[in-house]
C-alpha cells in the first residue's frame, strides 16, 4: 500500500507498519514506522510515517490504515496529524 507521511513530504510503498520508538528520542511521542523493503545487513529500510501523543492514538491510526487496505487495497493512505 502507498502511504503519505504525516509531514506530507514522502509517498512510500509500504510492506509493513509498526509502532516503535526513535532511539534517543526524549519527546515521549509514539512513532509509526513503515518498512518499504526487507531489512538489510546495514539498514532497516524503514521510514517514519507519523508521531502520535499516545499509544492509543497510534493504534487508532493503524486501525484506519487497516480499514483503508480492506476497502481500497490499491489506494493511497494519508497519515493524520494530531
mmCIF file of C-alpha atoms in Angstrom:
data_model
loop_
_atom_site.group_PDB
_atom_site.id
_atom_site.type_symbol
_atom_site.label_atom_id
_atom_site.label_comp_id
_atom_site.label_asym_id
_atom_site.label_seq_id
_atom_site.Cartn_x
_atom_site.Cartn_y
_atom_site.Cartn_z
ATOM 1 C CA UNK A 1 0.000 0.000 0.000
ATOM 2 C CA UNK A 2 1.112 3.542 -0.666
ATOM 3 C CA UNK A 3 1.194 5.818 2.402
ATOM 4 C CA UNK A 4 1.885 9.530 2.502
ATOM 5 C CA UNK A 5 3.845 10.543 5.589
ATOM 6 C CA UNK A 6 2.370 12.816 8.246
ATOM 7 C CA UNK A 7 4.633 15.687 7.177
ATOM 8 C CA UNK A 8 3.369 15.219 3.568
ATOM 9 C CA UNK A 9 6.953 15.097 2.244
ATOM 10 C CA UNK A 10 7.094 11.428 1.212
ATOM 11 C CA UNK A 11 4.879 8.943 -0.557
ATOM 12 C CA UNK A 12 6.162 5.433 0.153
ATOM 13 C CA UNK A 13 5.072 1.950 -0.908
ATOM 14 C CA UNK A 14 4.933 0.156 2.447
ATOM 15 C CA UNK A 15 5.127 -3.581 3.118
ATOM 16 C CA UNK A 16 4.854 -3.401 6.927
ATOM 17 C CA UNK A 17 3.566 -0.887 9.512
ATOM 18 C CA UNK A 18 4.623 -0.946 13.161
ATOM 19 C CA UNK A 19 4.776 1.145 16.310
ATOM 20 C CA UNK A 20 8.223 1.778 17.749
ATOM 21 C CA UNK A 21 10.484 4.389 19.321
ATOM 22 C CA UNK A 22 13.162 6.601 17.856
ATOM 23 C CA UNK A 23 16.304 5.669 19.731
ATOM 24 C CA UNK A 24 17.356 8.537 21.976
ATOM 25 C CA UNK A 25 14.096 10.462 21.436
ATOM 26 C CA UNK A 26 13.053 12.390 24.550
ATOM 27 C CA UNK A 27 9.757 13.800 23.196
ATOM 28 C CA UNK A 28 7.639 10.934 24.575
ATOM 29 C CA UNK A 29 5.863 10.563 21.252
ATOM 30 C CA UNK A 30 4.700 7.245 19.861
ATOM 31 C CA UNK A 31 6.026 6.690 16.344
ATOM 32 C CA UNK A 32 4.544 4.718 13.475
ATOM 33 C CA UNK A 33 7.123 3.296 11.101
ATOM 34 C CA UNK A 34 6.655 1.899 7.625
ATOM 35 C CA UNK A 35 9.020 -0.671 6.187
ATOM 36 C CA UNK A 36 9.457 -0.316 2.422
ATOM 37 C CA UNK A 37 11.822 -3.253 1.773
ATOM 38 C CA UNK A 38 13.152 -6.232 3.711
ATOM 39 C CA UNK A 39 15.716 -5.220 6.306
ATOM 40 C CA UNK A 40 19.282 -5.372 5.080
ATOM 41 C CA UNK A 41 22.530 -6.003 6.853
ATOM 42 C CA UNK A 42 23.211 -2.295 7.395
ATOM 43 C CA UNK A 43 19.723 -0.785 7.011
ATOM 44 C CA UNK A 44 16.279 -1.362 8.478
ATOM 45 C CA UNK A 45 14.641 0.131 5.337
ATOM 46 C CA UNK A 46 12.079 1.985 7.451
ATOM 47 C CA UNK A 47 10.608 5.454 7.203
ATOM 48 C CA UNK A 48 8.865 7.441 9.943
ATOM 49 C CA UNK A 49 5.225 7.713 8.880
ATOM 50 C CA UNK A 50 3.927 9.766 11.823
ATOM 51 C CA UNK A 51 4.203 10.656 15.506
ATOM 52 C CA UNK A 52 1.313 10.484 17.995
ATOM 53 C CA UNK A 53 0.883 11.622 21.603
ATOM 54 C CA UNK A 54 -0.189 8.243 22.992
ATOM 55 C CA UNK A 55 -0.031 4.562 22.155
ATOM 56 C CA UNK A 56 -3.828 4.528 21.868
ATOM 57 C CA UNK A 57 -3.775 7.274 19.178
ATOM 58 C CA UNK A 58 -1.088 5.368 17.256
ATOM 59 C CA UNK A 59 -3.156 2.172 17.376
ATOM 60 C CA UNK A 60 -6.221 4.107 16.166
ATOM 61 C CA UNK A 61 -4.156 5.308 13.198
ATOM 62 C CA UNK A 62 -3.042 1.752 12.396
ATOM 63 C CA UNK A 63 -6.718 0.690 12.623
ATOM 64 C CA UNK A 64 -7.562 3.343 9.993
ATOM 65 C CA UNK A 65 -4.731 2.087 7.779
ATOM 66 C CA UNK A 66 -6.147 -1.441 8.079
ATOM 67 C CA UNK A 67 -9.639 -0.210 7.133
ATOM 68 C CA UNK A 68 -8.162 1.574 4.121
ATOM 69 C CA UNK A 69 -6.341 -1.577 2.991
ATOM 70 C CA UNK A 70 -9.569 -3.573 3.225
ATOM 71 C CA UNK A 71 -11.735 -1.028 1.415
ATOM 72 C CA UNK A 72 -9.221 0.209 -1.167
ATOM 73 C CA UNK A 73 -6.117 -2.027 -1.334
ATOM 74 C CA UNK A 74 -4.618 -0.172 -4.312
ATOM 75 C CA UNK A 75 -5.241 3.281 -2.900
ATOM 76 C CA UNK A 76 -3.097 5.828 -1.096
ATOM 77 C CA UNK A 77 -3.458 6.441 2.655
ATOM 78 C CA UNK A 78 -2.627 9.843 4.163
ATOM 79 C CA UNK A 79 -1.365 9.788 7.755
ATOM 80 C CA UNK A 80 -3.478 12.001 10.002
ATOM 81 C CA UNK A 81 -1.991 14.694 12.192
ATOM 82 C CA UNK A 82 -2.603 15.008 15.914
#
